[in-house]
Coordinates of C-alpha atoms and ligand atoms in Angstrom, one line a residue:
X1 CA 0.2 -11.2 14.8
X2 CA -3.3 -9.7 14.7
X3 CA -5.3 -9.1 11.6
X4 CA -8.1 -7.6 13.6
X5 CA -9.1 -3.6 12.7
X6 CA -9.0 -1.8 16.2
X7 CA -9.7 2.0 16.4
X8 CA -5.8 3.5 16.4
X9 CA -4.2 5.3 19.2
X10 CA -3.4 8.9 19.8
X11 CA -0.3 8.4 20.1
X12 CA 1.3 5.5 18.4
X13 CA 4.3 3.9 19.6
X14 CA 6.2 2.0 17.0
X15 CA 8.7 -0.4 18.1
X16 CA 11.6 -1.9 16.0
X17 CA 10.5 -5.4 14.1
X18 CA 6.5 -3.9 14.4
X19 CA 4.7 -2.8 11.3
X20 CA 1.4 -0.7 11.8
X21 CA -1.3 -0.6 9.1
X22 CA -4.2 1.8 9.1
X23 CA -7.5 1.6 7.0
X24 CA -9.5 4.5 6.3
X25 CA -12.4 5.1 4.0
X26 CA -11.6 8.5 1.7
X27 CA -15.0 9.6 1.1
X28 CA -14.9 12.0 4.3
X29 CA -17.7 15.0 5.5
X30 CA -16.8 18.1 3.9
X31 CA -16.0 19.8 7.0
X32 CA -13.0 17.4 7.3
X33 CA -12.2 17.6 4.0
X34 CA -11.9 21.2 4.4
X35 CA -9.6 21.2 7.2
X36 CA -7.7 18.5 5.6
X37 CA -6.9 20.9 2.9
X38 CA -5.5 23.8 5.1
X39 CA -2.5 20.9 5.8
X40 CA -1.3 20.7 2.6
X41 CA 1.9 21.8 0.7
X42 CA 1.8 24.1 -2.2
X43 CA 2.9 20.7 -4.2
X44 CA 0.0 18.9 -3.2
X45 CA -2.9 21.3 -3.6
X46 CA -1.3 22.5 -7.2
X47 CA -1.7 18.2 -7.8
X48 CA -5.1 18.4 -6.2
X49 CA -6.0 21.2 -8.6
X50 CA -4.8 18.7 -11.8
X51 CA -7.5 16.4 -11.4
X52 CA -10.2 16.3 -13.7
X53 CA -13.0 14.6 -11.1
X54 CA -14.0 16.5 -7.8
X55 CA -14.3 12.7 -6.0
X56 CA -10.5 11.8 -7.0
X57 CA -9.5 15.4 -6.1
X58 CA -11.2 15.2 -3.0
X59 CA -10.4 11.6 -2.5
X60 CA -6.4 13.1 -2.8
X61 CA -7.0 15.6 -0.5
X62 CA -8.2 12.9 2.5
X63 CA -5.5 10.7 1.6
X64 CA -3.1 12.9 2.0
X65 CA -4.6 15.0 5.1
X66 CA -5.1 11.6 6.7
X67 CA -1.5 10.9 5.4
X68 CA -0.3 13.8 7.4
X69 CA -2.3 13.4 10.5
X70 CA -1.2 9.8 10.6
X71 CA 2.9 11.3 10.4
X72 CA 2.0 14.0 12.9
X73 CA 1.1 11.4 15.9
X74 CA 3.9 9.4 15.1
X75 CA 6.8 12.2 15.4
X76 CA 4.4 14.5 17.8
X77 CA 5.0 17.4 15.0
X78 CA 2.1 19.3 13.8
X79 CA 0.6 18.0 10.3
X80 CA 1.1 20.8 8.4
X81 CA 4.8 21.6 9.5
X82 CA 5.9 17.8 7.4
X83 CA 7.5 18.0 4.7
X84 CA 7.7 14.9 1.8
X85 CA 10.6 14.1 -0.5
X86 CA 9.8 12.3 -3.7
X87 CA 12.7 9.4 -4.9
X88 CA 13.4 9.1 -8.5
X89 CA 9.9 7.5 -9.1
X90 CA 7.8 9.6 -7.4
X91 CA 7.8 7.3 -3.9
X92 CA 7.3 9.9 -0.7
X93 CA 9.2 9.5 2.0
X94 CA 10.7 12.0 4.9
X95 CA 14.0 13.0 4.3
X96 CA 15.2 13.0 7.8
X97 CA 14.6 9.9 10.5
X98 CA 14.0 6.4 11.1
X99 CA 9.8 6.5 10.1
X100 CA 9.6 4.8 6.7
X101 CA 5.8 4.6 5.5
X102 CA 3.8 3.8 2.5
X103 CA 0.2 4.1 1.2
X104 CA -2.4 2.9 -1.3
X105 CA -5.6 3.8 -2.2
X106 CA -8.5 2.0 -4.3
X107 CA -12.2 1.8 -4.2
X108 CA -12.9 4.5 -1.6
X109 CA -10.6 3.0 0.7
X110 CA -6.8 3.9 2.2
X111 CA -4.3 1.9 3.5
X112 CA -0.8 3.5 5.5
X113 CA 1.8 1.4 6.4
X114 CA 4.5 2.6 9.1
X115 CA 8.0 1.1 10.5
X116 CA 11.4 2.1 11.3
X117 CA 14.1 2.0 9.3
X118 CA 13.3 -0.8 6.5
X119 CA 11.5 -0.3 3.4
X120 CA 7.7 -0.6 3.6
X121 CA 5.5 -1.4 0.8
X122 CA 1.7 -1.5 0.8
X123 CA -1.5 -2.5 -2.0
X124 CA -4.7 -2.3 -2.0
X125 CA -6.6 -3.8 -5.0
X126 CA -10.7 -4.0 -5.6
X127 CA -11.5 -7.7 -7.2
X128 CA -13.5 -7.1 -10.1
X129 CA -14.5 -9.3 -13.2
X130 CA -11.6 -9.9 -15.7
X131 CA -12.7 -11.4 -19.1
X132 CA -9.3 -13.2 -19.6
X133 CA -7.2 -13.4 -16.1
X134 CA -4.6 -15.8 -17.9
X135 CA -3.9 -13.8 -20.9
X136 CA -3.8 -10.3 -18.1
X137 CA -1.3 -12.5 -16.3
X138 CA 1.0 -13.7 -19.3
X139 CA 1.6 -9.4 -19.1
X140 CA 2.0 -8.3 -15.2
X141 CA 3.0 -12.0 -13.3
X142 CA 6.0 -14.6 -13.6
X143 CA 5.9 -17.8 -15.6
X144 CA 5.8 -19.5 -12.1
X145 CA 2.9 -17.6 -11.0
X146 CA 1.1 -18.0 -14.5
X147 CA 1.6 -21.8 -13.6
X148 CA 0.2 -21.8 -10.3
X149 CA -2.7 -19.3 -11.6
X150 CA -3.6 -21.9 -14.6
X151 CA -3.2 -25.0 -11.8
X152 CA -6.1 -23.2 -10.2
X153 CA -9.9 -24.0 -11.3
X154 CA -12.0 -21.3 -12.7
X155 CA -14.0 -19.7 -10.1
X156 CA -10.6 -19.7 -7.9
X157 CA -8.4 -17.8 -10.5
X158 CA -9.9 -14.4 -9.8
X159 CA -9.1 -14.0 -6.5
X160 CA -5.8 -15.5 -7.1
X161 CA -5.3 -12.8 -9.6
X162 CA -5.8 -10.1 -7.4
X163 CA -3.9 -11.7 -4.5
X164 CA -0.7 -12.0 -6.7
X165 CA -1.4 -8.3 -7.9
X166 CA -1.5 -7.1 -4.6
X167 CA 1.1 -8.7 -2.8
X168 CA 3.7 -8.2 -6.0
X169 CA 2.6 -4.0 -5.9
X170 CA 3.3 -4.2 -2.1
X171 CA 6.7 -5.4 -3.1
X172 CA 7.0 -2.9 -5.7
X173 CA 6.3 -0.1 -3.6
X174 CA 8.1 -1.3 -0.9
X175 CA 11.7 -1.5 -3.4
X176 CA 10.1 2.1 -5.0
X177 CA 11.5 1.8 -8.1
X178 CA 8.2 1.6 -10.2
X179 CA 7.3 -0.4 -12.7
X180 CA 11.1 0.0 -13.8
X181 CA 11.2 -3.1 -11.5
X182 CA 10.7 -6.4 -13.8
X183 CA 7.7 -7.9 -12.2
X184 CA 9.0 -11.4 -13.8
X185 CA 12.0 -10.9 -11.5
X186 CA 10.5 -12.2 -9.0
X187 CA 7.8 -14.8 -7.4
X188 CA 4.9 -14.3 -4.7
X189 CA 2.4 -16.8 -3.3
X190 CA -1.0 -16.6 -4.7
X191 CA -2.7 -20.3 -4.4
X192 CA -5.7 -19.9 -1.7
X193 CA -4.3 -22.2 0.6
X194 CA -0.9 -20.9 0.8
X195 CA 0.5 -18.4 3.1
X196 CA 1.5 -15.2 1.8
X197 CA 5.0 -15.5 0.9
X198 CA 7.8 -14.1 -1.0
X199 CA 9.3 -16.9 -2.5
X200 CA 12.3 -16.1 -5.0
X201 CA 14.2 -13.1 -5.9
X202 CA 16.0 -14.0 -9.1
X203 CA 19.3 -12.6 -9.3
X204 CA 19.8 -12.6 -5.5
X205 CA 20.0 -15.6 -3.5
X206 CA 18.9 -15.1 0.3
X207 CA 17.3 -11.5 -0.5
X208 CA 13.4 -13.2 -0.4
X209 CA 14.2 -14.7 3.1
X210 CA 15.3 -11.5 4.2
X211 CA 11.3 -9.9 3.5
X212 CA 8.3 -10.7 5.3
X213 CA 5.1 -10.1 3.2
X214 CA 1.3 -10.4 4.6
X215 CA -1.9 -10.5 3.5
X216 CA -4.1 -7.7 5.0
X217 CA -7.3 -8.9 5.6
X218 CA -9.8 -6.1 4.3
X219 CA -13.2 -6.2 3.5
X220 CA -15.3 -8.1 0.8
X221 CA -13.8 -7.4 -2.5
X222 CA -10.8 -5.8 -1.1
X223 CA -7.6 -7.2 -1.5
X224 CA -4.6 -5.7 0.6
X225 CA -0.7 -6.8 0.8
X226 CA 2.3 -5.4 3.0
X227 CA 6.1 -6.1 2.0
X228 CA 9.1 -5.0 4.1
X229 CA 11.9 -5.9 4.2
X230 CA 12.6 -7.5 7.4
X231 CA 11.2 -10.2 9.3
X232 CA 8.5 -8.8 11.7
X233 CA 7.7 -9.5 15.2
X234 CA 4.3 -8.0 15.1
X235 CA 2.2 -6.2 12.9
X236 CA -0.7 -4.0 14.3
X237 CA -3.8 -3.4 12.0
X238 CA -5.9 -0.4 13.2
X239 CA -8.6 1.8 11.9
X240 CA -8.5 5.6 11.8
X241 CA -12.1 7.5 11.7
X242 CA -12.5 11.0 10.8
Ligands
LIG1 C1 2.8 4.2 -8.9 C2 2.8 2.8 -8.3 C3 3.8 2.8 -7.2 C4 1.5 2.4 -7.7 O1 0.4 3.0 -8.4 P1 -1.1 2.6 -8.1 O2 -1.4 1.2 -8.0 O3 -1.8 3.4 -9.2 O4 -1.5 3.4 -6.7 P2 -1.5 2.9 -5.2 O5 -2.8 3.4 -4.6 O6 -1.0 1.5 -5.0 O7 -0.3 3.8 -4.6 C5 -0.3 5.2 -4.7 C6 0.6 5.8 -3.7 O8 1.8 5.2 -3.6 C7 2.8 6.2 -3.4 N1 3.8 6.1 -4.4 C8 4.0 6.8 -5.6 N2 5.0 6.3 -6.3 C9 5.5 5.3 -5.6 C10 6.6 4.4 -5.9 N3 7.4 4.5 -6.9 N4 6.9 3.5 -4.9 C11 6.1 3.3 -3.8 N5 5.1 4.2 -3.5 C12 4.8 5.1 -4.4 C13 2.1 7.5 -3.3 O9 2.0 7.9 -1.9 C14 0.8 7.3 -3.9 O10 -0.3 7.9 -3.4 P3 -0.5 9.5 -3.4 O11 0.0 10.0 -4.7 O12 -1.9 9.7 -3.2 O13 0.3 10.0 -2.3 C15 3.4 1.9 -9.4 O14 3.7 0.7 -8.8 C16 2.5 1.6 -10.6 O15 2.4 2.4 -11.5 N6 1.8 0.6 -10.7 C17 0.9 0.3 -11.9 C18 0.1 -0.9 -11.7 C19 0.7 -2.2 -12.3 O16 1.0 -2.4 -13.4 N7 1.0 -3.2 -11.4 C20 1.5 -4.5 -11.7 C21 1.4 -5.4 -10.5 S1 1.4 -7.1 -10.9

């Protein structure tokens, strides 16, 4: 397993029990961002047109060109030609095929996740100040993550926060169900010196063994989580540049 950023191939080749990752930074030169646009489906430029800020309209617009160059080298199709169905919460995915991906944006960066077959969930979360994380996490985390958050001293609780956020999103997104999902359902890792983990699916005995999850290591202030639900030989982390 690597955690190192490598500029990506051409021409990806994505093998059973093998997760990719790519990072991208979405504020791109206008000349991409202009090309980017021509990729798009009617869908996605009448959502581009919705937003009220040209940076999160143009951010969209790289996310999803990258999205579709990304998809393009994978199934050797031309960008433009994909096309995205949406599941009952709004989760893309290609209706025909083994490729399973995800994505996540925040801060001016972009993370894609691709595998075969399994479900694929990825987050991406910038740290920033919270006046109360205890009280946030009485709302969003379980009563055994609360615990191990409050175990925690004071300067470590922050970045526990955002680790747990991350890494039970990335679960979230990999199931796609929303926030219909109870997030007190189930239990991630979060203490610093503990791997990241899925560690209880209530309801289900056996089902948490069956994920793997991973922290991504991004950079300062970034935090980044991967869920998928099956254990992984190898997961490849790789930049994309415009
Ligand atoms: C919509 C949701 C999937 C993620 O939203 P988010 O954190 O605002 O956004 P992210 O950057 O992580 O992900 C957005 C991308 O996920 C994809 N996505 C949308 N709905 C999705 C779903 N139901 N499942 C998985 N992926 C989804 C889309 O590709 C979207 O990007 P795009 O619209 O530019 O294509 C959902 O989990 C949510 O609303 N979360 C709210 C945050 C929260 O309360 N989290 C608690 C964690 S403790």
């Amino acid at each position: 397993m690597t955690d190192s950023w490598r500029p990506g191939p051409q021409r990806p080749d994505l093998s059973p029990a093998e997760v990719h990752v790519w990072q991208a930074g979405l504020d791109i030169p206008v000349q991409r961002l202009a090309q980017y646009e021509t990729l798009l489906a009617a869908d996605e430029r009448a959502r581009a047109a919705r937003f009220r800020f040209d940076r999160h309209r143009d951010q969209y617009i790289a996310g999803r060109g990258m999205l579709r160059e990304l998809l393009g080298r994978y199934l050797d199709q031309s960008p433009e030609a994909i096309k995205f169905s949406y599941s009952e919460y709004d989760k893309p995915f290609l209706p025909q095929g083994e490729l399973q991906f995800n994505l996540a944006h925040s801060g001016g960066l972009v993370l894609y996740a691709f595998c075969l077959d399994e479900a694929v969930g990825v987050d991406v979360e910038v740290e920033r100040e919270l006046e109360d994380a205890l009280q946030i996490s009485e709302r969003f985390f379980s009563p055994a993550e609360r615990a191990v958050l409050q175990s925690l001293p004071q300067e470590a609780r922050i970045p526990a926060f955002f680790r747990c956020w991350s890494r039970k999103e990335a679960f979230i997104k990999a199931v796609g169900e929303g926030l219909s999902y109870p997030l007190d359902a189930f239990d991630v890792s979060l203490a610093p010196d503990e791997p990241a983990r899925l560690l209880t699916v209530r309801g289900s005995a056996g089902e948490a063994r069956a994920w793997s999850l991973y922290s991504l290591a991004l950079p300062p202030g970034y935090h980044g989580a991967l869920a998928v639900k099956r254990r992984i030989k190898a997961l490849q982390t790789w930049m994309f540049t415009n």
